[in-house]
Amino acid sequence: SDGDPSIPIERPKITFADVGGMDTLKDEIRMKIIHPLAHPELYKAYGKTIGGGILMYGPPGCGKTHLARATAGEIKAGFVSVGINDVLDMWIGNSERNLHEIFDRARRSRPCVLFFDEVDALAASRTDMRHSGGRHQINQFLAEMDGVAASNDGLLILAATNAPWHVDPAFRRPGRFDRILFIPPPDATARAGILQLLLTGKPVQDIDHDQIAKKTDGFSGADLKAVVDMAIESKLREAMRDGIPKPMTTRDLTSAAAQVRPSTREW
Ligand code: ATP
């Protein structure tokens, strides 16, 4: 209701409970951005600086956006997601919106998680400017981040990249993205957890999550989602052919998995 309606503030309903695996990562996020908000005096007593952002990197589809959104839900904060198209629009001048407006909008919705997807588009190193707006924009972004660090005001900054080596070193100074977290492809335990979440509320029977997890080595969360979608589609076809809907089984899911290519192998 306040300010620029073209910068939507989400109120995510998902929390860390909706993120499979990633226990260490959740703990890092709690220590770095959730607890400091709840216990600023404790952090001060130990001389632990508050603020700064977290840069997540890793293969696509492994839950960076999902984790950022769940972080906002976890603390009932707002969520503003800035994607590559928003950034390109800014550079090309197609958009009224600029970086300052985005930070300002998030600041007015505190507590708020401000998430930059594919931040390399913004933060490409000065020697690799092909996809970047250039030095001026980099400096503007850094100035905004420094402002956030100085005021420690409930604005939490997360960013994601598939190409951390493109991110300018100036972004990684203290108070900026001073914590860099690798979001790996989910291991078997995490895949079982993700499958459980993806199948919640769907008609299933005797699902052996561990067995499906074993047969989906190299699959990202997004790949697993594709597997579930494919299994659902084949059940729908069967139901329409036979006139009886049947629940999904382990076998339905493993045969769907055999048709989906694991996307994290080459990363
Ligand atoms: P990209 O780099 O392509 O933006 P990403 O790492 O941000 O990828 P997400 O968009 O967060 O990946 O994940 C894709 C989808 O996979 C999510 O919408 C979610 O449904 C599912 N997913 C991924 N990881 C998990 C997880 N750990 N727990 C539950 N669901 C997950």
XYZ file of N, CA and C and ligand atoms in Angstrom:
832
model
N 0.824 -1.201 0.000
C 0.000 0.000 0.000
C 0.865 1.261 0.000
N 2.107 1.169 0.534
C 2.932 2.372 0.556
C 3.876 2.390 -0.637
N 3.976 3.536 -1.271
C 5.012 3.722 -2.278
C 4.743 3.044 -3.610
N 5.817 2.695 -4.267
C 5.795 2.252 -5.648
C 5.198 0.849 -5.794
N 4.027 0.752 -6.412
C 3.399 -0.561 -6.551
C 4.144 -1.463 -7.525
N 5.069 -0.899 -8.302
C 5.790 -1.743 -9.256
C 6.892 -2.547 -8.583
N 7.128 -2.295 -7.297
C 8.093 -3.116 -6.567
C 7.323 -3.899 -5.516
N 6.866 -5.111 -5.884
C 5.990 -5.841 -4.974
C 6.729 -6.361 -3.748
N 6.054 -6.259 -2.623
C 6.571 -6.849 -1.384
C 5.791 -8.126 -1.153
N 6.514 -9.247 -1.154
C 5.862 -10.515 -0.845
C 5.860 -10.734 0.656
N 4.900 -11.525 1.113
C 4.901 -11.982 2.516
C 4.958 -13.498 2.471
N 6.144 -14.074 2.344
C 6.223 -15.523 2.127
C 5.633 -16.306 3.291
N 4.933 -17.383 2.950
C 4.351 -18.235 3.981
C 5.259 -19.418 4.278
N 6.209 -19.690 3.397
C 7.088 -20.816 3.670
C 8.171 -20.415 4.686
N 8.625 -21.399 5.459
C 9.675 -21.180 6.442
C 10.782 -22.214 6.204
N 11.775 -22.230 7.114
C 12.863 -23.207 6.975
C 12.340 -24.642 6.959
N 11.171 -24.863 7.578
C 10.609 -26.214 7.592
C 10.241 -26.678 6.183
N 10.078 -25.740 5.266
C 9.725 -26.094 3.889
C 10.948 -26.252 3.000
N 12.120 -26.144 3.595
C 13.354 -26.311 2.835
C 13.985 -27.633 3.248
N 14.134 -28.546 2.294
C 14.721 -29.851 2.599
C 16.232 -29.762 2.713
N 16.796 -30.466 3.680
C 18.243 -30.466 3.861
C 18.759 -29.102 4.299
N 19.971 -28.755 3.898
C 20.552 -27.416 4.120
C 20.667 -27.021 5.587
N 20.894 -27.978 6.476
C 20.914 -27.640 7.898
C 22.024 -26.665 8.257
N 23.213 -26.876 7.718
C 24.318 -25.967 8.015
C 24.007 -24.563 7.498
N 23.416 -24.512 6.317
C 23.114 -23.215 5.715
C 22.068 -22.461 6.529
N 21.049 -23.192 6.965
C 20.032 -22.550 7.799
C 20.674 -21.988 9.064
N 21.605 -22.768 9.648
C 22.273 -22.315 10.867
C 23.092 -21.053 10.602
N 23.799 -21.029 9.474
C 24.590 -19.841 9.113
C 23.691 -18.615 8.995
N 22.548 -18.807 8.360
C 21.629 -17.678 8.167
C 21.041 -17.232 9.499
N 20.750 -18.199 10.366
C 20.264 -17.825 11.700
C 21.297 -16.985 12.427
N 22.557 -17.457 12.417
C 23.613 -16.771 13.174
C 23.921 -15.398 12.601
N 23.864 -15.306 11.281
C 24.289 -14.054 10.658
C 23.174 -13.038 10.516
N 21.962 -13.472 10.240
C 20.944 -12.447 10.021
C 19.674 -12.565 10.857
N 19.394 -13.732 11.405
C 18.157 -13.825 12.187
C 18.403 -13.476 13.659
N 19.380 -14.135 14.281
C 19.655 -13.847 15.695
C 20.089 -12.403 15.962
N 20.934 -11.801 15.108
C 21.330 -10.416 15.398
C 20.142 -9.471 15.499
N 19.077 -9.801 14.778
C 17.888 -8.959 14.800
C 17.162 -9.103 16.139
N 17.149 -10.336 16.675
C 16.436 -10.606 17.921
C 17.286 -10.264 19.151
N 18.611 -10.394 19.043
C 19.483 -10.196 20.206
C 20.632 -9.237 19.909
N 20.328 -8.015 19.494
C 21.425 -7.103 19.114
C 22.398 -6.857 20.268
N 21.871 -6.822 21.512
C 22.733 -6.493 22.664
C 23.766 -7.592 22.902
N 23.353 -8.833 22.660
C 24.258 -9.967 22.843
C 25.413 -9.896 21.841
N 25.071 -9.617 20.617
C 26.103 -9.517 19.580
C 27.064 -8.382 19.898
N 26.516 -7.302 20.410
C 27.333 -6.139 20.763
C 28.286 -6.497 21.896
N 27.752 -7.216 22.895
C 28.563 -7.587 24.058
C 29.791 -8.387 23.644
N 29.645 -9.205 22.621
C 30.782 -10.008 22.156
C 31.567 -9.313 21.055
N 31.187 -8.070 20.789
C 31.891 -7.321 19.759
C 31.735 -7.922 18.374
N 30.612 -8.594 18.183
C 30.382 -9.218 16.872
C 29.630 -8.226 16.007
N 30.230 -7.893 14.876
C 29.574 -6.903 14.035
C 28.318 -7.494 13.394
N 27.338 -6.630 13.269
C 26.060 -7.026 12.690
C 25.983 -6.427 11.290
N 25.220 -7.079 10.462
C 25.013 -6.504 9.128
C 25.853 -7.207 8.091
N 25.746 -6.747 6.889
C 26.420 -7.415 5.783
C 25.471 -8.404 5.151
N 25.795 -8.791 3.968
C 24.902 -9.677 3.246
C 25.497 -11.050 3.087
N 24.691 -11.962 2.598
C 25.160 -13.308 2.300
C 25.033 -13.537 0.803
N 26.126 -13.976 0.217
C 26.104 -14.328 -1.202
C 26.057 -15.845 -1.330
N 25.020 -16.344 -1.991
C 24.891 -17.792 -2.175
C 25.303 -18.133 -3.597
N 26.039 -19.221 -3.751
C 26.368 -19.627 -5.111
C 26.254 -21.130 -5.246
N 26.123 -21.572 -6.460
C 25.992 -22.992 -6.707
C 25.173 -23.225 -7.960
N 25.020 -24.500 -8.334
C 24.320 -24.823 -9.568
C 22.861 -24.367 -9.528
N 22.283 -24.089 -10.693
C 20.900 -23.623 -10.747
C 19.925 -24.665 -10.199
N 18.815 -24.170 -9.669
C 17.727 -25.043 -9.264
C 17.933 -25.768 -7.952
N 18.975 -25.383 -7.195
C 19.255 -26.098 -5.940
C 18.766 -25.359 -4.706
N 17.929 -24.363 -4.897
C 17.210 -23.822 -3.752
C 17.677 -22.482 -3.209
N 18.456 -21.715 -3.966
C 18.913 -20.420 -3.459
C 17.734 -19.466 -3.248
N 16.889 -19.367 -4.263
C 15.718 -18.487 -4.157
C 14.755 -18.993 -3.083
N 14.581 -20.294 -3.075
C 13.692 -20.939 -2.114
C 14.145 -20.647 -0.674
N 15.452 -20.763 -0.437
C 16.009 -20.511 0.896
C 15.871 -19.033 1.281
N 16.077 -18.140 0.328
C 15.945 -16.698 0.609
C 14.505 -16.367 0.996
N 13.573 -16.932 0.244
C 12.156 -16.688 0.518
C 11.775 -17.268 1.884
N 12.296 -18.469 2.177
C 11.996 -19.109 3.467
C 12.615 -18.317 4.625
N 13.749 -17.671 4.382
C 14.359 -16.835 5.422
C 13.410 -15.707 5.804
N 12.804 -15.089 4.811
C 11.830 -14.025 5.084
C 10.634 -14.590 5.852
N 10.119 -15.737 5.412
C 8.970 -16.351 6.078
C 9.287 -16.728 7.517
N 10.517 -17.186 7.728
C 10.962 -17.632 9.052
C 10.831 -16.513 10.088
N 11.097 -15.276 9.692
C 11.037 -14.148 10.642
C 9.863 -13.228 10.333
N 8.916 -13.731 9.552
C 7.732 -12.944 9.187
C 8.111 -11.582 8.616
N 9.138 -11.586 7.796
C 9.583 -10.356 7.162
C 9.018 -10.266 5.756
N 9.072 -9.084 5.181
C 8.724 -8.914 3.778
C 9.820 -9.494 2.895
N 9.523 -9.665 1.637
C 10.496 -10.240 0.708
C 10.415 -9.486 -0.610
N 11.527 -8.911 -0.997
C 11.594 -8.232 -2.289
C 12.625 -8.949 -3.130
N 12.206 -9.424 -4.290
C 13.108 -10.152 -5.160
C 13.425 -9.314 -6.394
N 14.706 -9.119 -6.621
C 15.139 -8.350 -7.781
C 15.806 -9.309 -8.751
N 15.185 -9.499 -9.881
C 15.701 -10.462 -10.855
C 16.533 -9.787 -11.923
N 17.058 -10.607 -12.792
C 17.967 -10.083 -13.812
C 17.238 -9.112 -14.742
N 15.957 -9.355 -15.001
C 15.228 -8.454 -15.898
C 15.020 -7.073 -15.291
N 14.805 -7.030 -13.980
C 14.699 -5.730 -13.312
C 15.988 -4.947 -13.491
N 17.097 -5.686 -13.331
C 18.397 -5.037 -13.408
C 18.678 -4.560 -14.835
N 18.402 -5.430 -15.798
C 18.645 -5.035 -17.195
C 17.785 -3.835 -17.580
N 16.522 -3.845 -17.120
C 15.647 -2.696 -17.371
C 16.249 -1.405 -16.848
N 16.857 -1.523 -15.678
C 17.464 -0.331 -15.093
C 18.585 0.182 -15.969
N 19.425 -0.750 -16.428
C 20.590 -0.349 -17.239
C 20.143 0.273 -18.552
N 19.145 -0.370 -19.168
C 18.727 0.084 -20.484
C 17.893 1.357 -20.362
N 17.425 1.620 -19.158
C 16.630 2.820 -18.959
C 15.168 2.608 -19.288
N 14.758 1.317 -19.349
C 13.366 0.994 -19.628
C 12.486 1.145 -18.410
N 13.118 1.388 -17.296
C 12.355 1.349 -16.063
C 12.571 2.634 -15.279
N 11.489 3.088 -14.700
C 11.559 4.252 -13.832
C 12.322 3.893 -12.566
N 12.202 2.646 -12.260
C 12.741 2.153 -11.010
C 14.266 2.205 -11.033
N 14.873 2.593 -9.956
C 16.321 2.460 -9.878
C 16.693 1.783 -8.581
N 17.968 1.530 -8.453
C 18.440 0.795 -7.278
C 18.041 1.475 -5.981
N 18.171 2.787 -5.969
C 17.857 3.497 -4.735
C 16.404 3.287 -4.324
N 15.512 3.326 -5.307
C 14.088 3.105 -5.015
C 13.844 1.719 -4.437
N 14.566 0.734 -4.995
C 14.377 -0.636 -4.518
C 14.827 -0.763 -3.062
N 15.993 -0.243 -2.751
C 16.468 -0.280 -1.360
C 15.511 0.480 -0.444
N 15.041 1.607 -0.944
C 14.163 2.451 -0.141
C 12.844 1.765 0.157
N 12.317 1.136 -0.856
C 11.053 0.411 -0.724
C 11.203 -0.711 0.309
N 12.312 -1.451 0.220
C 12.568 -2.540 1.167
C 12.735 -1.976 2.578
N 13.441 -0.853 2.682
C 13.672 -0.225 3.984
C 12.350 0.155 4.637
N 11.400 0.625 3.837
C 10.108 1.036 4.387
C 9.259 -0.160 4.789
N 9.661 -1.361 4.383
C 8.892 -2.561 4.745
C 9.638 -3.406 5.762
N 10.525 -2.819 6.505
C 11.295 -3.590 7.477
C 10.401 -4.240 8.520
N 10.778 -5.429 9.037
C 11.926 -6.210 8.579
C 11.679 -6.776 7.177
N 12.724 -6.791 6.411
C 12.554 -7.183 5.014
C 13.819 -7.868 4.496
N 13.618 -8.922 3.738
C 14.724 -9.576 3.048
C 14.740 -9.063 1.605
N 15.858 -8.475 1.231
C 16.027 -7.984 -0.136
C 16.917 -8.980 -0.867
N 16.368 -9.589 -1.903
C 17.062 -10.693 -2.570
C 17.424 -10.323 -4.002
N 18.690 -10.417 -4.326
C 19.144 -10.176 -5.696
C 19.493 -11.511 -6.349
N 18.662 -11.907 -7.311
C 18.921 -13.141 -8.047
C 19.910 -12.806 -9.156
N 20.768 -13.748 -9.491
C 21.755 -13.535 -10.552
C 22.472 -12.208 -10.381
N 23.025 -12.034 -9.179
C 23.621 -10.739 -8.840
C 24.830 -10.433 -9.711
N 25.378 -11.453 -10.377
C 26.520 -11.185 -11.254
C 26.163 -10.185 -12.353
N 24.853 -10.120 -12.696
C 24.438 -9.124 -13.686
C 24.705 -7.716 -13.167
N 24.599 -7.558 -11.864
C 24.823 -6.272 -11.226
C 26.284 -6.073 -10.877
N 26.898 -7.194 -10.502
C 28.166 -7.112 -9.803
C 29.318 -7.696 -10.583
N 29.141 -7.831 -11.904
C 30.223 -8.386 -12.715
C 31.490 -7.587 -12.474
N 32.588 -8.286 -12.390
C 33.821 -7.595 -12.026
C 34.133 -6.565 -13.102
N 34.902 -5.584 -12.703
C 35.127 -4.453 -13.594
C 35.838 -4.864 -14.873
N 36.473 -6.035 -14.829
C 37.138 -6.497 -16.037
C 36.211 -7.348 -16.897
N 35.035 -7.630 -16.398
C 34.115 -8.500 -17.134
C 32.761 -7.820 -17.216
N 32.679 -6.822 -18.036
C 31.525 -5.928 -18.029
C 30.449 -6.302 -19.037
N 30.612 -7.421 -19.699
C 29.675 -7.721 -20.779
C 28.225 -7.641 -20.350
N 27.957 -8.158 -19.135
C 26.561 -8.208 -18.713
C 26.273 -7.184 -17.628
N 27.138 -6.258 -17.484
C 27.011 -5.389 -16.330
C 26.694 -3.971 -16.761
N 26.143 -3.215 -15.847
C 25.821 -1.837 -16.158
C 27.040 -0.955 -16.139
N 28.109 -1.456 -15.602
C 29.331 -0.669 -15.575
C 29.648 -0.129 -14.200
N 30.730 0.616 -14.154
C 31.288 1.067 -12.899
C 30.317 1.918 -12.088
N 29.609 2.774 -12.783
C 28.690 3.670 -12.084
C 27.663 2.882 -11.271
N 27.072 1.872 -11.896
C 26.049 1.078 -11.206
C 26.639 0.259 -10.070
N 27.837 -0.277 -10.301
C 28.498 -1.036 -9.243
C 28.697 -0.142 -8.025
N 29.184 1.049 -8.260
C 29.427 1.963 -7.143
C 28.133 2.349 -6.444
N 27.085 2.521 -7.220
C 25.796 2.866 -6.617
C 25.302 1.724 -5.724
N 25.445 0.524 -6.212
C 25.016 -0.645 -5.434
C 25.820 -0.735 -4.143
N 27.143 -0.561 -4.251
C 27.995 -0.657 -3.063
C 27.645 0.435 -2.060
N 27.337 1.625 -2.544
C 26.959 2.722 -1.643
C 25.668 2.381 -0.901
N 24.711 1.788 -1.607
C 23.466 1.391 -0.952
C 23.732 0.339 0.120
N 24.578 -0.628 -0.209
C 24.891 -1.687 0.771
C 25.595 -1.118 1.981
N 26.527 -0.200 1.762
C 27.237 0.399 2.885
C 26.261 1.169 3.777
N 25.275 1.798 3.166
C 24.256 2.512 3.931
C 23.464 1.562 4.806
N 23.135 0.406 4.277
C 22.396 -0.606 5.039
C 23.251 -1.090 6.207
N 24.539 -1.352 5.933
C 25.433 -1.847 6.984
C 25.554 -0.825 8.105
N 25.613 0.442 7.744
C 25.802 1.489 8.748
C 24.595 1.615 9.664
N 23.401 1.350 9.147
C 22.219 1.605 9.976
C 21.654 0.339 10.608
N 22.119 -0.829 10.202
C 21.669 -2.090 10.794
C 20.201 -2.054 11.181
N 19.375 -1.923 10.198
C 18.004 -1.539 10.505
C 16.951 -2.569 10.108
N 17.324 -3.834 10.106
C 16.310 -4.840 9.814
C 16.112 -5.081 8.339
N 17.031 -4.570 7.545
C 17.026 -4.879 6.114
C 18.109 -5.918 5.867
N 17.695 -7.093 5.428
C 18.622 -8.211 5.284
C 18.859 -8.470 3.809
N 20.119 -8.566 3.444
C 20.413 -8.684 2.022
C 21.002 -10.042 1.673
N 20.331 -10.716 0.753
C 20.804 -11.997 0.244
C 20.962 -11.858 -1.263
N 21.919 -12.570 -1.804
C 22.083 -12.542 -3.250
C 22.486 -13.925 -3.722
N 22.195 -14.215 -4.969
C 22.531 -15.518 -5.523
C 23.265 -15.352 -6.840
N 24.144 -16.280 -7.107
C 24.814 -16.287 -8.395
C 25.178 -17.720 -8.782
N 25.179 -17.999 -10.076
C 25.714 -19.279 -10.546
C 27.179 -19.125 -10.905
N 27.664 -17.903 -10.894
C 29.017 -17.623 -11.362
C 29.745 -16.664 -10.419
N 30.135 -17.171 -9.236
C 30.729 -16.279 -8.229
C 32.015 -15.611 -8.709
N 32.716 -16.272 -9.649
C 33.968 -15.714 -10.147
C 33.740 -14.455 -10.971
N 32.491 -14.177 -11.348
C 32.198 -12.935 -12.066
C 31.907 -11.780 -11.113
N 31.776 -12.095 -9.828
C 31.372 -11.050 -8.888
C 32.593 -10.229 -8.469
N 32.482 -8.942 -8.613
C 33.576 -8.025 -8.308
C 34.037 -8.187 -6.855
N 35.360 -8.272 -6.623
C 35.879 -8.432 -5.260
C 35.409 -7.333 -4.303
N 35.136 -6.159 -4.832
C 34.677 -5.060 -3.964
C 33.371 -5.419 -3.260
N 32.609 -6.339 -3.836
C 31.355 -6.769 -3.208
C 31.592 -7.617 -1.971
N 32.800 -8.164 -1.864
C 33.020 -9.146 -0.799
C 33.693 -8.551 0.432
N 33.855 -7.227 0.479
C 34.463 -6.598 1.650
C 33.545 -6.716 2.859
N 34.137 -6.580 4.064
C 33.329 -6.623 5.285
C 32.160 -5.634 5.231
N 31.014 -6.078 5.686
C 29.838 -5.222 5.682
C 29.076 -5.319 4.371
N 29.729 -5.883 3.370
C 29.013 -6.116 2.111
C 28.679 -7.607 2.066
N 28.978 -8.302 0.965
C 28.728 -9.748 0.977
C 29.936 -10.440 1.599
N 30.011 -10.363 2.929
C 31.205 -10.871 3.604
C 31.053 -12.337 3.996
N 29.937 -12.933 3.657
C 29.765 -14.359 3.891
C 29.330 -14.985 2.572
N 30.072 -15.954 2.145
C 29.767 -16.600 0.867
C 29.440 -18.054 1.128
N 28.245 -18.454 0.772
C 27.796 -19.816 1.064
C 27.588 -20.605 -0.215
N 28.188 -21.771 -0.255
C 27.970 -22.676 -1.374
C 26.688 -23.466 -1.141
N 25.788 -23.418 -2.076
C 24.561 -24.216 -2.000
C 24.765 -25.411 -2.925
N 25.096 -26.541 -2.347
C 25.461 -27.697 -3.178
C 24.233 -28.380 -3.760
N 24.444 -29.238 -4.734
C 23.349 -30.102 -5.152
C 22.907 -30.914 -3.932
N 21.625 -31.165 -3.774
C 21.161 -31.888 -2.590
C 21.714 -33.322 -2.546
N 22.182 -33.747 -1.362
C 22.625 -35.141 -1.214
C 21.391 -36.032 -1.037
N 21.615 -37.344 -0.871
C 20.478 -38.283 -0.852
C 19.487 -37.939 0.257
N 19.996 -37.586 1.432
C 19.101 -37.245 2.540
C 18.270 -36.013 2.200
N 18.930 -35.011 1.638
C 18.214 -33.788 1.263
C 17.187 -34.081 0.164
N 17.568 -34.942 -0.782
C 16.619 -35.266 -1.867
C 15.383 -35.965 -1.311
N 15.593 -36.861 -0.344
C 14.445 -37.528 0.279
C 13.546 -36.490 0.946
N 14.166 -35.528 1.635
C 13.397 -34.464 2.302
C 12.641 -33.594 1.309
N 13.308 -33.233 0.213
C 12.672 -32.394 -0.813
C 11.488 -33.139 -1.434
N 11.685 -34.446 -1.719
C 10.594 -35.249 -2.298
C 9.398 -35.285 -1.357
N 9.690 -35.462 -0.083
C 8.621 -35.483 0.914
C 7.806 -34.186 0.858
N 8.546 -33.051 0.777
C 7.869 -31.754 0.708
C 7.065 -31.614 -0.585
N 7.667 -32.046 -1.687
C 6.991 -31.891 -2.980
C 5.738 -32.751 -3.073
N 5.703 -33.864 -2.307
C 4.568 -34.787 -2.397
C 3.507 -34.542 -1.335
N 3.779 -33.612 -0.439
C 2.819 -33.327 0.617
C 1.473 -32.905 0.027
N 0.424 -33.563 0.483
C -0.917 -33.197 0.031
C -1.323 -33.820 -1.297
N -0.395 -34.580 -1.918
C -0.739 -35.226 -3.201
C -1.152 -36.676 -2.909
N -1.971 -37.277 -3.803
C -2.357 -38.667 -3.575
C -1.181 -39.619 -3.814
N -0.666 -40.208 -2.736
C 0.457 -41.144 -2.844
C 0.168 -42.379 -2.002
N 0.910 -43.463 -2.315
C 0.744 -44.692 -1.540
C 2.101 -45.346 -1.329
N 2.439 -45.626 -0.086
C 3.677 -46.333 0.259
C 4.903 -45.791 -0.466
N 5.134 -44.501 -0.342
C 6.298 -43.941 -1.038
C 7.566 -44.209 -0.243
N 8.563 -44.780 -0.918
C 9.872 -44.984 -0.301
C 10.805 -43.848 -0.766
N 10.803 -42.781 0.028
C 11.566 -41.591 -0.378
C 13.053 -41.889 -0.549
N 13.574 -42.762 0.344
C 15.005 -43.057 0.275
C 15.363 -43.783 -1.020
N 14.477 -44.658 -1.438
C 14.759 -45.385 -2.675
C 14.769 -44.448 -3.886
N 13.823 -43.535 -3.922
C 13.801 -42.566 -5.037
C 15.033 -41.669 -4.947
N 15.386 -41.292 -3.717
C 16.569 -40.444 -3.530
C 17.809 -41.135 -4.089
N 17.915 -42.442 -3.857
C 19.070 -43.204 -4.340
C 19.170 -43.173 -5.851
N 18.009 -43.111 -6.514
C 18.006 -43.165 -7.980
C 18.030 -41.783 -8.621
N 18.256 -40.750 -7.830
C 18.233 -39.397 -8.398
C 19.511 -38.636 -8.060
N 20.622 -39.352 -8.120
C 21.908 -38.711 -7.872
C 22.151 -37.618 -8.916
N 22.581 -36.447 -8.481
C 22.853 -35.350 -9.417
C 21.633 -34.499 -9.743
N 20.478 -34.860 -9.188
C 19.256 -34.086 -9.445
C 19.206 -32.862 -8.532
N 18.844 -31.719 -9.095
C 18.610 -30.517 -8.298
C 17.189 -30.562 -7.744
N 16.864 -29.638 -6.835
C 15.493 -29.513 -6.348
C 14.528 -29.283 -7.502
N 14.970 -28.443 -8.451
C 14.115 -28.151 -9.612
C 13.910 -29.414 -10.462
N 14.962 -30.240 -10.584
C 14.829 -31.506 -11.323
C 13.810 -32.421 -10.630
N 13.886 -32.478 -9.299
C 12.959 -33.332 -8.552
C 11.520 -32.865 -8.753
N 11.379 -31.533 -8.821
C 10.055 -30.988 -9.081
C 9.557 -31.459 -10.451
N 10.446 -31.466 -11.426
C 10.085 -31.934 -12.771
C 9.686 -33.409 -12.736
N 10.396 -34.205 -11.925
C 10.076 -35.633 -11.794
C 8.661 -35.804 -11.234
N 8.366 -35.076 -10.176
C 7.037 -35.188 -9.564
C 5.959 -34.753 -10.559
N 6.217 -33.646 -11.266
C 5.242 -33.175 -12.268
C 4.993 -34.229 -13.334
N 6.077 -34.880 -13.772
C 5.952 -35.880 -14.821
C 5.167 -37.094 -14.325
N 5.428 -37.517 -13.089
C 4.702 -38.654 -12.516
C 3.216 -38.314 -12.385
N 2.935 -37.079 -11.984
C 1.535 -36.667 -11.856
C 0.841 -36.718 -13.214
N 1.549 -36.222 -14.241
C 0.961 -36.232 -15.576
C 0.618 -37.648 -16.034
N 1.521 -38.586 -15.742
C 1.234 -39.943 -16.223
C 0.077 -40.555 -15.439
N -0.044 -40.200 -14.146
C -1.203 -40.666 -13.372
C -2.498 -40.073 -13.924
N -2.433 -38.800 -14.319
C -3.618 -38.147 -14.887
C -4.055 -38.858 -16.163
N -3.074 -39.178 -17.031
C -3.394 -39.890 -18.272
C -4.060 -41.220 -17.971
N -3.452 -41.979 -17.036
C -4.008 -43.273 -16.653
C -5.425 -43.130 -16.125
N -5.628 -42.125 -15.260
C -6.937 -41.930 -14.629
C -7.996 -41.636 -15.681
N -7.620 -40.845 -16.703
C -8.588 -40.493 -17.737
C -8.865 -41.684 -18.659
N -7.824 -42.516 -18.853
C -7.990 -43.700 -19.700
C -8.852 -44.751 -18.995
N -8.533 -44.995 -17.694
C -9.198 -46.082 -16.967
C -10.432 -45.634 -16.201
N -10.609 -44.343 -16.079
C -11.751 -43.841 -15.329
C -11.612 -43.965 -13.821
N -10.439 -44.385 -13.329
C -10.232 -44.427 -11.869
C -8.911 -43.741 -11.532
N -8.952 -42.741 -10.650
C -7.693 -42.132 -10.220
C -6.980 -43.037 -9.223
N -5.660 -43.226 -9.427
C -4.885 -44.060 -8.494
C -3.757 -43.236 -7.906
N -3.362 -43.557 -6.675
C -2.283 -42.787 -6.049
C -0.930 -43.054 -6.704
N -0.023 -42.110 -6.568
C 1.331 -42.278 -7.081
C 2.105 -43.247 -6.199
N 2.942 -44.049 -6.843
C 3.756 -45.008 -6.101
C 5.239 -44.701 -6.314
N 6.058 -45.419 -5.561
C 7.503 -45.285 -5.714
C 7.909 -45.559 -7.164
N 7.298 -46.578 -7.732
C 7.617 -46.958 -9.106
C 7.288 -45.853 -10.109
N 6.144 -45.186 -9.906
C 5.787 -44.064 -10.796
C 6.883 -43.012 -10.776
N 7.393 -42.769 -9.572
C 8.395 -41.712 -9.439
C 9.744 -42.141 -9.982
N 10.129 -43.401 -9.751
C 11.424 -43.819 -10.293
C 11.367 -43.902 -11.822
N 10.224 -44.281 -12.393
C 10.216 -44.286 -13.866
C 10.209 -42.866 -14.428
N 9.566 -41.953 -13.736
C 9.652 -40.549 -14.180
C 11.096 -40.060 -14.077
N 11.767 -40.434 -12.974
C 13.150 -39.984 -12.760
C 14.074 -40.457 -13.879
N 13.780 -41.660 -14.421
C 14.622 -42.201 -15.483
C 14.538 -41.348 -16.752
N 13.510 -40.497 -16.826
C 13.343 -39.668 -18.025
C 13.812 -38.227 -17.850
N 14.250 -37.886 -16.631
C 14.707 -36.520 -16.389
C 16.225 -36.524 -16.274
N 16.856 -35.563 -16.937
C 18.317 -35.510 -16.927
C 18.789 -34.752 -15.669
N 19.696 -35.360 -14.908
C 20.198 -34.644 -13.731
C 21.007 -33.422 -14.159
N 20.629 -32.254 -13.689
C 21.227 -31.041 -14.261
C 22.485 -30.573 -13.542
N 22.798 -31.167 -12.382
C 23.938 -30.603 -11.640
C 25.250 -31.333 -11.947
N 25.192 -32.339 -12.780
C 26.403 -33.137 -13.034
C 27.562 -32.345 -13.598
N 27.256 -31.506 -14.597
C 28.347 -30.830 -15.304
C 28.797 -29.574 -14.590
N 28.090 -29.215 -13.517
C 28.393 -27.915 -12.938
C 29.772 -27.868 -12.318
P 18.392 -20.618 -10.009
O 19.853 -20.451 -9.864
O 17.973 -21.344 -11.266
O 17.573 -19.391 -9.716
P 17.823 -21.592 -7.383
O 19.013 -22.183 -6.742
O 17.402 -20.242 -6.960
O 17.994 -21.708 -8.938
P 15.181 -22.393 -6.675
O 14.456 -21.564 -7.672
O 15.216 -21.933 -5.294
O 16.651 -22.636 -7.199
O 14.671 -23.901 -6.692
C 13.850 -24.383 -7.711
C 12.666 -25.137 -7.119
O 13.143 -26.370 -6.582
C 12.030 -24.407 -5.950
O 10.912 -23.671 -6.363
C 11.608 -25.519 -5.013
O 10.319 -25.956 -5.316
C 12.536 -26.652 -5.328
N 13.611 -26.791 -4.330
C 14.933 -26.598 -4.546
N 15.634 -26.868 -3.447
C 14.755 -27.213 -2.507
C 14.865 -27.603 -1.147
N 16.050 -27.683 -0.542
N 13.739 -27.915 -0.467
C 12.535 -27.848 -1.076
N 12.357 -27.490 -2.350
C 13.447 -27.179 -3.070
